[in-house]
Coordinates of C-alpha atoms in Angstrom, one line a residue:
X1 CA 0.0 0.0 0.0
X2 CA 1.4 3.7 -0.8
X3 CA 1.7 5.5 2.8
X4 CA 1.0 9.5 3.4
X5 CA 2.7 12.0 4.8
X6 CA 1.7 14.9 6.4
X7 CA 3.9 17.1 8.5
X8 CA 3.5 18.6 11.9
X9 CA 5.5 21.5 13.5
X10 CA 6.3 22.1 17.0
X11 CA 6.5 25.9 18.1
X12 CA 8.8 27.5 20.5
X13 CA 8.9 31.0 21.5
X14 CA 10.4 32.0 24.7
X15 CA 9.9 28.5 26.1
X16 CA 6.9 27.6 24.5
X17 CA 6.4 24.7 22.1
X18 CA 4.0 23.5 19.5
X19 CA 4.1 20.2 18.3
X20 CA 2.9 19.0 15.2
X21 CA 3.5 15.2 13.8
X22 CA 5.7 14.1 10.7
X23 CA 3.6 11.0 10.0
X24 CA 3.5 8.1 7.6
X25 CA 0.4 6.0 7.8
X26 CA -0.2 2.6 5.6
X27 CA -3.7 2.0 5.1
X28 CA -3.5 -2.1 6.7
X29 CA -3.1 -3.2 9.8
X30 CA -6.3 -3.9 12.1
X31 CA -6.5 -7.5 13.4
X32 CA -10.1 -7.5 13.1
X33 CA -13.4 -6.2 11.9
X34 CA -14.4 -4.0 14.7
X35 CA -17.1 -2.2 12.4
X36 CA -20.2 -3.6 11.0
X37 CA -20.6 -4.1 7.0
X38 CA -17.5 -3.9 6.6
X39 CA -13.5 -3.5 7.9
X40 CA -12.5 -1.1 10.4
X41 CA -10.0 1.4 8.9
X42 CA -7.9 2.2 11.8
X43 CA -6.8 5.1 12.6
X44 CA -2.6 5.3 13.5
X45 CA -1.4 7.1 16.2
X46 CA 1.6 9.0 14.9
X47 CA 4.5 10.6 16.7
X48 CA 4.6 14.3 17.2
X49 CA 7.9 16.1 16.3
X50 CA 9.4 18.5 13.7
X51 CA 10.2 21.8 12.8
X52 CA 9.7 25.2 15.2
X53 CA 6.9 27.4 14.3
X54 CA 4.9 31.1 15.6
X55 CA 3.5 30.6 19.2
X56 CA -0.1 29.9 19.9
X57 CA -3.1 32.4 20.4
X58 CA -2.9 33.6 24.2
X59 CA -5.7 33.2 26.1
X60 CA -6.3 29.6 26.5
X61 CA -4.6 26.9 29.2
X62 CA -2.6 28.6 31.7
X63 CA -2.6 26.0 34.6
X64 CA 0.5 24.4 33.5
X65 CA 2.2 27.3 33.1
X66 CA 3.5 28.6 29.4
X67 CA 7.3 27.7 30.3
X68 CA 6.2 23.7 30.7
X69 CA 3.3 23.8 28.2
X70 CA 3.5 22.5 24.8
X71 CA 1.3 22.6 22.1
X72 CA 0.2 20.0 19.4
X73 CA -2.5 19.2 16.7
X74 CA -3.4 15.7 17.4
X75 CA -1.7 15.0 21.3
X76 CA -2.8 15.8 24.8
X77 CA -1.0 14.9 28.2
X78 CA 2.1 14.3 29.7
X79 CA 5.5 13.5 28.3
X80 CA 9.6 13.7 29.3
X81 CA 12.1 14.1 26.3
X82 CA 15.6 12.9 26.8
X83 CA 18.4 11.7 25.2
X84 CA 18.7 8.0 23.2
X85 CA 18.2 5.3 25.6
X86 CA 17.2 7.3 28.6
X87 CA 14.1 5.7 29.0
X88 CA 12.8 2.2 29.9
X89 CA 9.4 2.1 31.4
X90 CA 5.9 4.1 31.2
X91 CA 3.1 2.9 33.1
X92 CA -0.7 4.6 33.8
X93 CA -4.0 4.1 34.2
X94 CA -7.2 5.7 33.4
X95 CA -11.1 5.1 33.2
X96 CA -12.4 4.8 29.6
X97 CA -14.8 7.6 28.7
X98 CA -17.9 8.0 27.1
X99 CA -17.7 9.1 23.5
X100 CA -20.6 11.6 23.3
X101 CA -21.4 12.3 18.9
X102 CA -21.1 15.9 18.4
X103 CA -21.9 17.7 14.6
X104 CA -20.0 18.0 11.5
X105 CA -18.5 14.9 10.8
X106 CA -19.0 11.0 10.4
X107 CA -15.9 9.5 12.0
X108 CA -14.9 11.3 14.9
X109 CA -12.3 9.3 17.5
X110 CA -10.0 9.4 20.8
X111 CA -7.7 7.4 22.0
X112 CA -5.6 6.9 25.5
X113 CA -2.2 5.6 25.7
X114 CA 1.3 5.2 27.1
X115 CA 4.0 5.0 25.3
X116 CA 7.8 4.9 24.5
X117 CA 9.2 7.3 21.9
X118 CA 7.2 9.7 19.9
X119 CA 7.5 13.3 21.6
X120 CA 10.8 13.6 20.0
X121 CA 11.3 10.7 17.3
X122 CA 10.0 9.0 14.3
X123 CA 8.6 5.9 16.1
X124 CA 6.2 5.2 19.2
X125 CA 6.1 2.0 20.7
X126 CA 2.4 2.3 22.4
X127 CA -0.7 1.0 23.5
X128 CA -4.3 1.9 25.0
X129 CA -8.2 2.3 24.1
X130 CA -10.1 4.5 21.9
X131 CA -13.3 5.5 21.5
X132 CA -14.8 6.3 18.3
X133 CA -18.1 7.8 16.3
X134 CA -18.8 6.4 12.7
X135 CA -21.8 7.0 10.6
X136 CA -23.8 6.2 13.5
X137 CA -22.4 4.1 15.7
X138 CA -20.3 4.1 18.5
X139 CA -17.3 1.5 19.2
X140 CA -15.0 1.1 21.9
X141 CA -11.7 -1.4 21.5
X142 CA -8.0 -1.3 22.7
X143 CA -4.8 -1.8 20.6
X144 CA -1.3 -1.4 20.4
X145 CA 1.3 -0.2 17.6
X146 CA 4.9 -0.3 17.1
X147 CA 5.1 2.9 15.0
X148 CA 6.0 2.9 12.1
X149 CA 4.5 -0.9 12.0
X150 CA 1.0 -1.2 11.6
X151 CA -1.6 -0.5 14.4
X152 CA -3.0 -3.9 16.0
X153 CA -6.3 -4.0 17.4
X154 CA -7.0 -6.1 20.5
X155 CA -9.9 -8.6 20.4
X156 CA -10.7 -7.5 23.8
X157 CA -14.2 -6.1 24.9
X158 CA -14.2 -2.3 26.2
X159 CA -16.6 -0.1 27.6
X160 CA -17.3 3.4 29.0
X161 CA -16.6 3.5 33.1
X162 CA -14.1 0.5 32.4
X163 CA -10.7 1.2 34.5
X164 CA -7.2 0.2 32.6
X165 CA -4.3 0.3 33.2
X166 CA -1.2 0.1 30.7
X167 CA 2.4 0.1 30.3
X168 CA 5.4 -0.2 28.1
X169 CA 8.6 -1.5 29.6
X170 CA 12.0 -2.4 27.8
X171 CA 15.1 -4.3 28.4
X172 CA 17.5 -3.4 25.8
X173 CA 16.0 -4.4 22.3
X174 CA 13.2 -6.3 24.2
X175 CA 9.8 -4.7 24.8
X176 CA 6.8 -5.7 27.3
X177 CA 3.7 -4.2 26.5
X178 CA 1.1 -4.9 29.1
X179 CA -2.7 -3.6 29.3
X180 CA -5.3 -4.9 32.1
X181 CA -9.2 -4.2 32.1
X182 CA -10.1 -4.6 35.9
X183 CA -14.2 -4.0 35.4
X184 CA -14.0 -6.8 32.5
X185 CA -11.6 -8.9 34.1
X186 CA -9.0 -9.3 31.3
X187 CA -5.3 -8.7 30.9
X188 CA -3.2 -8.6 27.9
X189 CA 0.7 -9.1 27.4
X190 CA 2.3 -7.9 23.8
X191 CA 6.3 -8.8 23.4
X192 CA 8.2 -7.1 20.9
X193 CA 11.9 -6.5 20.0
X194 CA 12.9 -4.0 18.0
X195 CA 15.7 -1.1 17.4
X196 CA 14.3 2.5 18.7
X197 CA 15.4 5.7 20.6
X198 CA 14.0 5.1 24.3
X199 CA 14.0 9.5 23.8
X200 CA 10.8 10.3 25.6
X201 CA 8.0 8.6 27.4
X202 CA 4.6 9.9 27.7
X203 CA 0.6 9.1 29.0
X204 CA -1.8 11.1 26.1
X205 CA -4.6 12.1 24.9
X206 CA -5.2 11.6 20.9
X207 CA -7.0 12.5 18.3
X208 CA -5.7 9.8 15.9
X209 CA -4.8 10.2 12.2
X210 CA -6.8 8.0 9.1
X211 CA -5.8 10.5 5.9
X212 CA -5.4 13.5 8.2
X213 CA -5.9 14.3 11.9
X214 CA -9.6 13.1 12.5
X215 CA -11.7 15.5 14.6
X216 CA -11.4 14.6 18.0
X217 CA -14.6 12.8 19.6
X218 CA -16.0 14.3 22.8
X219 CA -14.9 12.4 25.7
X220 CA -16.0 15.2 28.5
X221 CA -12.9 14.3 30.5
X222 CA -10.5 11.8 30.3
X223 CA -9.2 11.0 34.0
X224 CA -5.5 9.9 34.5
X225 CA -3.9 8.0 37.5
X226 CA -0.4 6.8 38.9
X227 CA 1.4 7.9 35.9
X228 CA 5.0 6.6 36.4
X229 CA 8.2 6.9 33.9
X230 CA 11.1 4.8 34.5
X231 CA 9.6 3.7 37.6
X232 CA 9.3 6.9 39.4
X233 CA 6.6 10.0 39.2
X234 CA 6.1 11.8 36.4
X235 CA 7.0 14.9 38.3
X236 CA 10.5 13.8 39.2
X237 CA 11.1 12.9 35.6
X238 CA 10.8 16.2 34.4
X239 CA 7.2 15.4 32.2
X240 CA 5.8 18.4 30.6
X241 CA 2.2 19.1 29.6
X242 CA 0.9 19.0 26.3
X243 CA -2.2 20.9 25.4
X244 CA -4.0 20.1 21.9
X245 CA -4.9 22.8 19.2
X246 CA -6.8 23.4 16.1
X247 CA -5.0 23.6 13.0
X248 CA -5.6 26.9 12.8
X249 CA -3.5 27.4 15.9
X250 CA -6.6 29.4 17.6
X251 CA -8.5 27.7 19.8
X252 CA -8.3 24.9 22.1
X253 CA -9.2 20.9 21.2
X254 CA -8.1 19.5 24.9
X255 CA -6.2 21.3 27.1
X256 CA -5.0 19.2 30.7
X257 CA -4.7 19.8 34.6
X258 CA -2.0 20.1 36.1
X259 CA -0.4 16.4 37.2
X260 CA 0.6 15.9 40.9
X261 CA 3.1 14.2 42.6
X262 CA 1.0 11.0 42.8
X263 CA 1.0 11.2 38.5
X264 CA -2.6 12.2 38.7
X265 CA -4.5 14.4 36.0
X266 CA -6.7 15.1 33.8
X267 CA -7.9 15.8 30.3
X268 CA -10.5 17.9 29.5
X269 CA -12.4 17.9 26.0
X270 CA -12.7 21.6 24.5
X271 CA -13.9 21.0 20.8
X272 CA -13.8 18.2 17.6
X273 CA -11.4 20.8 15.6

């Protein structure tokens, strides 16, 4: 299959960043038919990275502060950039929302994730749930993806309320990728091994990409617990916040609390796009 390429930009002026995704997305990949009449086309959740650009619009999220607040088109949350190999381990959990259909568009989807890689690289090695809107119908599922390999979607069943928890652990070229449903009572345990840069880990938010960005579902609030990198909080590895923005760069698609010491916070739906 021929892929696509779109790229994203990140911006920084006087500490700020925005953060746009330089993605390729093949059009294969889902394990199953997760849509009735015919196959699911899933969505890939691409890396964010790239070029500098102009500062957002003022006047939106200031909790975080501007000086530990980045900005991107399709991510949300909390993630730590380092060097090559700096990072082994991500681990949250989170209770899967209810997607609520709003106007304007057929397909309409957001995920929730942890991951390796991504926030500044070329490859994500990730899993979670998502939640999505198409022509009609509403479908919950989880999944994982070794970016730039196809996304996989768990057979798994996944509902609104459900509580998961996920993580993504490495030893050297050998990943664990582990995601437990306690209100459906199921576990699952992906191994992979691989080559990748171990640069950044992150919990997020996403409004995933099929052709382009899609327009980010309504999920009222997405609530985020325990978040741990390399085994210790969030906070003590040095995670930043990432708030999500229209492509016109003027308004506000998600925008997050701040996290405390526990790796507690939230996400909070603003608008599709």
């Amino acid at each position: 299959m021929n892929s696509k390429r779109i790229i994203i930009a990140v911006i920084g002026v006087l500490g700020v960043a925005v953060i746009v995704a330089g993605v390729r997305v093949s059009s294969s990949g889902s394990t199953k038919n997760v849509y009735p009449g015919y196959p699911r086309i899933p969505a890939t959740h691409a890396p964010v990275g790239g070029p500098r650009i102009s500062a957002p619009a003022p006047g939106g999220n200031t909790a975080n502060g501007a000086s530990n607040t980045s900005y991107s088109y399709n991510w949300s949350g909390y993630a730590a950039n380092g060097s090559n190999g700096q990072y082994h381990g991500v681990k949250a959990s989170w209770v899967q929302p209810r997607i609520i259909p709003t106007g304007g568009s057929s397909w309409q989807d957001a995920s929730f994730w942890v991951g390796l890689d991504g926030s500044n690289s070329n490859t994500v090695e990730q899993l979670g749930t998502e939640g999505y809107y198409r022509d009609g119908t509403i479908l919950y599922d989880a999944w994982y993806e070794m970016y730039p390999a196809a996304l996989v979607t768990l057979s798994n069943h996944v509902q609104p309320g459900d509580h998961l928890t996920a993580s993504v652990s490495r030893s050297g070229r050998s990943y664990t990728l582990t995601i437990k449903d306690s209100t459906e009572g199921w576990s699952r345990t992906i191994h992979k091994t691989g080559g990748y840069h171990n640069s950044s880990a992150e919990a997020v938010a996403e409004a995933p990409y099929a052709g382009g960005i899609l327009p980010l579902a309504n999920f009222h609030i997405a609530h985020f617990t325990s978040t741990a990198i390399n085994g210790k909080s969030a906070i003590s590895e040095r995670a930043g916040a990432i708030d999500m923005l229209s492509r016109s760069g003027t308004s506000y698609l998600d925008t997050v609390s701040p996290i405390n010491s526990a790796g507690a916070w939230t996400a909070f739906w603003d608008s599709a796009s």
